[in-house]
Tab-separated table of C-alpha atoms in Angstrom:
chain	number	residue	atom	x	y	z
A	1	UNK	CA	-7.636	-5.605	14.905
A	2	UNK	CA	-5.813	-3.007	12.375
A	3	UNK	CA	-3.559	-1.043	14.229
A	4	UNK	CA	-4.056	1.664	12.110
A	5	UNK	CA	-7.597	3.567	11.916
A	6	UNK	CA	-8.920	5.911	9.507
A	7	UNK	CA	-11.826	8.458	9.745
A	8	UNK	CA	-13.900	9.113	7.600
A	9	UNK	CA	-14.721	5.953	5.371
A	10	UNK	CA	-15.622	8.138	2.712
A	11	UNK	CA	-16.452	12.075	2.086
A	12	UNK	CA	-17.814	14.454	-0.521
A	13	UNK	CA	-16.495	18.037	-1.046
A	14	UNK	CA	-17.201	20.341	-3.291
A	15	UNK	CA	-14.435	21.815	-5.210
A	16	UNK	CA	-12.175	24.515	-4.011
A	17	UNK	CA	-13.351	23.243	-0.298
A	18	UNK	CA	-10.708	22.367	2.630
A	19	UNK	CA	-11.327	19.089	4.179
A	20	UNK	CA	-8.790	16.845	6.480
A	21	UNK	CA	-8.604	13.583	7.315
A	22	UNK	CA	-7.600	11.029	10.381
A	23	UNK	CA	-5.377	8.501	11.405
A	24	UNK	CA	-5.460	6.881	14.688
A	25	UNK	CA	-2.392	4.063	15.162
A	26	UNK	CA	-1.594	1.936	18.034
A	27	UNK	CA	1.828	0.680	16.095
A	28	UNK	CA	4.607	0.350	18.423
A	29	UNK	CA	7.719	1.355	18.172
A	30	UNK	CA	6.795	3.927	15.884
A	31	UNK	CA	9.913	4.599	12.992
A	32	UNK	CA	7.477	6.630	10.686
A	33	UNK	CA	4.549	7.805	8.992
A	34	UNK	CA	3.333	8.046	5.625
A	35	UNK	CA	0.062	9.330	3.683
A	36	UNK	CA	-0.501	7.909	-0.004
A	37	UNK	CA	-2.798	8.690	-2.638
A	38	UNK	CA	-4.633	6.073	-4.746
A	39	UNK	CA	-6.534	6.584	-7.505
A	40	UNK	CA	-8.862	4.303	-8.896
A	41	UNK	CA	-7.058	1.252	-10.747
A	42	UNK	CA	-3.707	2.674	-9.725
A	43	UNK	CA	-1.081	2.073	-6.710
A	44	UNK	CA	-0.394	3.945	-3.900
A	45	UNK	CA	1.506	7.155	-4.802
A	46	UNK	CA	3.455	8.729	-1.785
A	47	UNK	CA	2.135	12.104	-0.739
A	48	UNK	CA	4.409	12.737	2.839
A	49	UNK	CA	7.046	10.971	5.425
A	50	UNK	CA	7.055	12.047	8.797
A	51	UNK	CA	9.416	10.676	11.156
A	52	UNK	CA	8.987	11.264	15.094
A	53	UNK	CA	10.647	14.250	15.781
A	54	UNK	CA	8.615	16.127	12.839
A	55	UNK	CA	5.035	17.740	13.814
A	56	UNK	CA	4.279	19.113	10.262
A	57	UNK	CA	5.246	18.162	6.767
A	58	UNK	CA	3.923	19.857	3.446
A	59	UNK	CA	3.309	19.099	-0.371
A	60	UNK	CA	1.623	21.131	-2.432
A	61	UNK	CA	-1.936	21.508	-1.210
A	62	UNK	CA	-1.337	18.812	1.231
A	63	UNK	CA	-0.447	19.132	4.709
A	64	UNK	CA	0.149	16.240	7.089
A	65	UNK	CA	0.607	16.631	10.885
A	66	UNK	CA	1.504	14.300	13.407
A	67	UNK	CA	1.283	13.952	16.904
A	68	UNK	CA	3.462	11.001	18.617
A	69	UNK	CA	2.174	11.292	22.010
A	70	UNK	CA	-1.283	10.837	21.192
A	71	UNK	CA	-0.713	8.441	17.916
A	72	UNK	CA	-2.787	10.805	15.834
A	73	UNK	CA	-2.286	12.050	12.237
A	74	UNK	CA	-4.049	13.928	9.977
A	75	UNK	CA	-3.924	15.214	5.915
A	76	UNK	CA	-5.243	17.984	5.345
A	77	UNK	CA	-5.927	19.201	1.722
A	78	UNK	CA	-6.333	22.841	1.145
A	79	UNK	CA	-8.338	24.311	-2.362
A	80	UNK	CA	-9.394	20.939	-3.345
A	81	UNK	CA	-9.176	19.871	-7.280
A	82	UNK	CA	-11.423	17.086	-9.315
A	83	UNK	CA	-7.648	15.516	-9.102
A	84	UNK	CA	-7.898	15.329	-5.609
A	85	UNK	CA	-10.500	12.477	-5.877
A	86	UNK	CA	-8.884	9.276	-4.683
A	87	UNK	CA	-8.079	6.930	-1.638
A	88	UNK	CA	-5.968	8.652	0.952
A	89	UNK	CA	-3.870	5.907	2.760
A	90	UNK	CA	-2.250	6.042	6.059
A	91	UNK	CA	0.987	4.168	6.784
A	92	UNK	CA	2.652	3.451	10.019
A	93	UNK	CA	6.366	1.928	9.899
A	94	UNK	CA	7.432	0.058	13.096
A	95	UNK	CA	10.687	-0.965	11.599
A	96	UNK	CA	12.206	-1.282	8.525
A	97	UNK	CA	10.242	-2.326	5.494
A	98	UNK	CA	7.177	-3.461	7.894
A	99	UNK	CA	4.334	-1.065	6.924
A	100	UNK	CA	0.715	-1.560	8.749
A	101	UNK	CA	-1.715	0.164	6.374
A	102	UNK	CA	-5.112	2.207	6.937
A	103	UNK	CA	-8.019	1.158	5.402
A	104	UNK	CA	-8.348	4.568	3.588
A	105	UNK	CA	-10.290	7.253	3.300
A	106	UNK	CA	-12.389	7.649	-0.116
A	107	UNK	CA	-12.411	11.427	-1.003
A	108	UNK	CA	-14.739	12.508	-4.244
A	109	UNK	CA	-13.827	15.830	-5.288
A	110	UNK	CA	-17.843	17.699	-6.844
A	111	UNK	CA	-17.901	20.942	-9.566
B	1	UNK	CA	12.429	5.844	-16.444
B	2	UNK	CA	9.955	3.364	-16.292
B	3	UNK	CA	7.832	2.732	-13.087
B	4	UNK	CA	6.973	-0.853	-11.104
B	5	UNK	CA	4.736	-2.730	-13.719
B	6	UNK	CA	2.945	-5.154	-13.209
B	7	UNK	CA	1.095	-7.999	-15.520
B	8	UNK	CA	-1.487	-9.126	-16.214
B	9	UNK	CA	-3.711	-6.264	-15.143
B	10	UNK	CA	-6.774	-8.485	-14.800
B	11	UNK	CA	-6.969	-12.140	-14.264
B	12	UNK	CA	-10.169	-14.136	-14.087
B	13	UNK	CA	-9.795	-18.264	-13.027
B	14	UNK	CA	-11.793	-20.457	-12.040
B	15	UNK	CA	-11.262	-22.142	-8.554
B	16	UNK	CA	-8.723	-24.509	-8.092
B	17	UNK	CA	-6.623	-23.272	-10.929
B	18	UNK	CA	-3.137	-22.076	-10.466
B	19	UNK	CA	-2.106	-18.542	-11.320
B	20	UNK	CA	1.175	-16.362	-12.134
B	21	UNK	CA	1.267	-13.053	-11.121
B	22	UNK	CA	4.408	-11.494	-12.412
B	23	UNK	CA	6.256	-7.868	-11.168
B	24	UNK	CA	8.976	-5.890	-12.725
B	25	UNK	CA	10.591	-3.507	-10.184
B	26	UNK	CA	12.240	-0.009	-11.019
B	27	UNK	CA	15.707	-0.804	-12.930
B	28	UNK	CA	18.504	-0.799	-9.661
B	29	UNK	CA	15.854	-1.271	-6.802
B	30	UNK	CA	16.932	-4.465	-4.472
B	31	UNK	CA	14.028	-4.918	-2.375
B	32	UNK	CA	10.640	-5.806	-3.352
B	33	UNK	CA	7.688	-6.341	-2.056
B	34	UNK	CA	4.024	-7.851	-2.619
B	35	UNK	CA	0.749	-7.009	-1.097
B	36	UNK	CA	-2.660	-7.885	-1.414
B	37	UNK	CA	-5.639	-5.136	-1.303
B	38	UNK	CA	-9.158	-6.692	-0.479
B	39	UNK	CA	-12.173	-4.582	-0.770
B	40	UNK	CA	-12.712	-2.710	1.913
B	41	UNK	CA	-9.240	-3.426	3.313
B	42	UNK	CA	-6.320	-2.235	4.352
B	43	UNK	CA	-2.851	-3.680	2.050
B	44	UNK	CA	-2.015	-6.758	3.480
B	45	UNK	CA	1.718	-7.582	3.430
B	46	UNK	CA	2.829	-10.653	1.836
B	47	UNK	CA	6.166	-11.394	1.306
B	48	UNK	CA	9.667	-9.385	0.766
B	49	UNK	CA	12.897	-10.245	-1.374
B	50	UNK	CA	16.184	-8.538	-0.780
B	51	UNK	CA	18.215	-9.519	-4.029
B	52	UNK	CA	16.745	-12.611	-4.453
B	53	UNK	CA	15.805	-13.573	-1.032
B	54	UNK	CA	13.001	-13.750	1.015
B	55	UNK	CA	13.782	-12.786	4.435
B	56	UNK	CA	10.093	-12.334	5.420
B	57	UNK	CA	7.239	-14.638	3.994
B	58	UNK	CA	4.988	-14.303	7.103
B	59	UNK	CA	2.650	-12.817	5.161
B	60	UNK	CA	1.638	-15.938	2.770
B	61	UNK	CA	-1.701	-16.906	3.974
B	62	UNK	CA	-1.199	-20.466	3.613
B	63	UNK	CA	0.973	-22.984	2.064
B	64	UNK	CA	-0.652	-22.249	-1.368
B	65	UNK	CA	1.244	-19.152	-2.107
B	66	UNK	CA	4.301	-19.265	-3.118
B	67	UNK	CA	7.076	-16.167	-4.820
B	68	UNK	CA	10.256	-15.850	-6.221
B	69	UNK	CA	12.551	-13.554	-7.669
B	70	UNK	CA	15.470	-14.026	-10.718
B	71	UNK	CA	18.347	-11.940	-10.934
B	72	UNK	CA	17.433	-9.533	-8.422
B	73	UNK	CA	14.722	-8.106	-10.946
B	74	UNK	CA	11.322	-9.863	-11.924
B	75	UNK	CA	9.181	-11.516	-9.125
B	76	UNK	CA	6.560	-13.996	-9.291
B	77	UNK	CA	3.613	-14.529	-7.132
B	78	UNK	CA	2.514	-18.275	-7.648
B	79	UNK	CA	-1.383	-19.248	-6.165
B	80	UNK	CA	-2.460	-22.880	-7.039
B	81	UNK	CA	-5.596	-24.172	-6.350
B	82	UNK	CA	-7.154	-20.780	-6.083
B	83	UNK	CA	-10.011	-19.963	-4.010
B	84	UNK	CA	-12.542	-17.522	-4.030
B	85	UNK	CA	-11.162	-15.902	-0.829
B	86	UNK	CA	-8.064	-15.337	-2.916
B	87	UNK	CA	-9.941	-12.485	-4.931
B	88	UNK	CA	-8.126	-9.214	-4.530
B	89	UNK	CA	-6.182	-6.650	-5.873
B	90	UNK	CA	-2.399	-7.661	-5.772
B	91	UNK	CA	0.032	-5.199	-5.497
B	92	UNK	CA	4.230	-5.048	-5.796
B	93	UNK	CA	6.208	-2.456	-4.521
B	94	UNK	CA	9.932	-1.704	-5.163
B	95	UNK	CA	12.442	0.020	-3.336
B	96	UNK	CA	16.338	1.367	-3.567
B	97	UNK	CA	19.086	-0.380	-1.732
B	98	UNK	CA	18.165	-2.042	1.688
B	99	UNK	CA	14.677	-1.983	3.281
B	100	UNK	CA	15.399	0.840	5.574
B	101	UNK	CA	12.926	2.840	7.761
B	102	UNK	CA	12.349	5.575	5.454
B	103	UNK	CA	12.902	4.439	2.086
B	104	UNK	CA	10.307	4.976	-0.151
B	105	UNK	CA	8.368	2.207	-1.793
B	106	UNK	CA	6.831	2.363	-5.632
B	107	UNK	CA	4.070	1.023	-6.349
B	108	UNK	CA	2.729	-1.104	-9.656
B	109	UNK	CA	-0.868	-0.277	-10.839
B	110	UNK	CA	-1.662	-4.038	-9.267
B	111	UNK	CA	-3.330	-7.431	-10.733
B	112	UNK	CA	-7.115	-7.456	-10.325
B	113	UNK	CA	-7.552	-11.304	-9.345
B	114	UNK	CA	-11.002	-13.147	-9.956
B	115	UNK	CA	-11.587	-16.236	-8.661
B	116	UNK	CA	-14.955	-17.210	-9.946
């Protein structure tokens, strides 16, 4: 079973529209999290880091949260663009260079 | 400078044939990694070199995979007698100094792999 868990599969927004995403993990011990963008054809870019003791970290239009007590993330992305359309990945770190990946969520960004 | 790359971009074989998958890792970086991306899947962790050593293959799927990496740069991921469940999107990933818990890891664009 993937330890990490991603809601939705997929969405549509149109553009300008907020939406956020979710990531459920059951990694243990928990080091850190990340959220990556993928576009189509490309790798995983890094979007945000969050280590434990940080509830809130920012980029841009993006906004990631985390709560450690509940093992709950989420990216939220604010004024969506076209450019926003890709895979949004969520990755847990137990230790080290060990990552557990998300499945994704697909986001299509609509004029 | 230049970014992880990663050749060929697409590779179709037929099963049972053997197949190179070769990385190039940011200039400097000492750890790399490889993953494999299924459809529908989460990355799948394959193997990691520090330098030139592989301190964690637990994530070959079975004897039939093999990597290794020269002079701390270039990696290759080695399949022989491929089989169609070995159709995925392979992916390498570099990083500065040692794997630590929040260095960041670059990734190439990936090798589409068929194995018709």
């Amino acid at each position: 079973k993937n330890q990490v868990e991603q809601s939705p599969q997929s969405l549509i927004i149109l553009e300008g529209k907020n939406c956020t995403l979710q990531c459920n993990y059951t990694v243990s011990p928990f080091s850190n999290l990340r959220w990556y963008k993928q576009d189509t054809g490309r790798g995983p870019v890094s979007l945000t880091i969050m280590t434990f003791s940080e509830n809130t970290k920012s980029n841009g239009r993006y906004t990631a949260t985390l709560d450690a007590d509940t093992k709950q993330s989420s990216l939220h992305i604010t004024a969506s663009q076209l450019s926003d359309s890709a895979s949004y990945i969520c990755v847990v770190s137990a230790y080290g260079y060990k990552l557990s990946f998300g499945a994704g969520t697909t986001v299509t960004v609509r004029a | 400078g230049a970014g992880v790359s990663q050749s060929p971009s697409n590779k179709v074989t037929e099963k049972g044939k053997d197949v190179e998958l070769r990385c190039d890792p940011i200039s400097g970086h000492t750890a790399l990694y490889w993953y494999r991306q299924s459809l529908g899947q989460g990355l799948e962790f394959l193997i990691y070199f520090q330098g030139n050593s592989a301190p964690d293959k637990s994530g070959l799927p079975s004897d039939r995979f093999s990597a290794e990496r020269t002079g701390g740069s270039v990696s290759t991921l080695t399949i022989q007698r491929t089989q169609q469940e070995d159709s995925a999107v392979y992916l390498c990933a570099s990083s500065p100094g040692l794997a630590g818990a929040s260095y960041e890891q670059y990734f190439g664009p990936g090798t589409r792999l068929t194995v018709t």
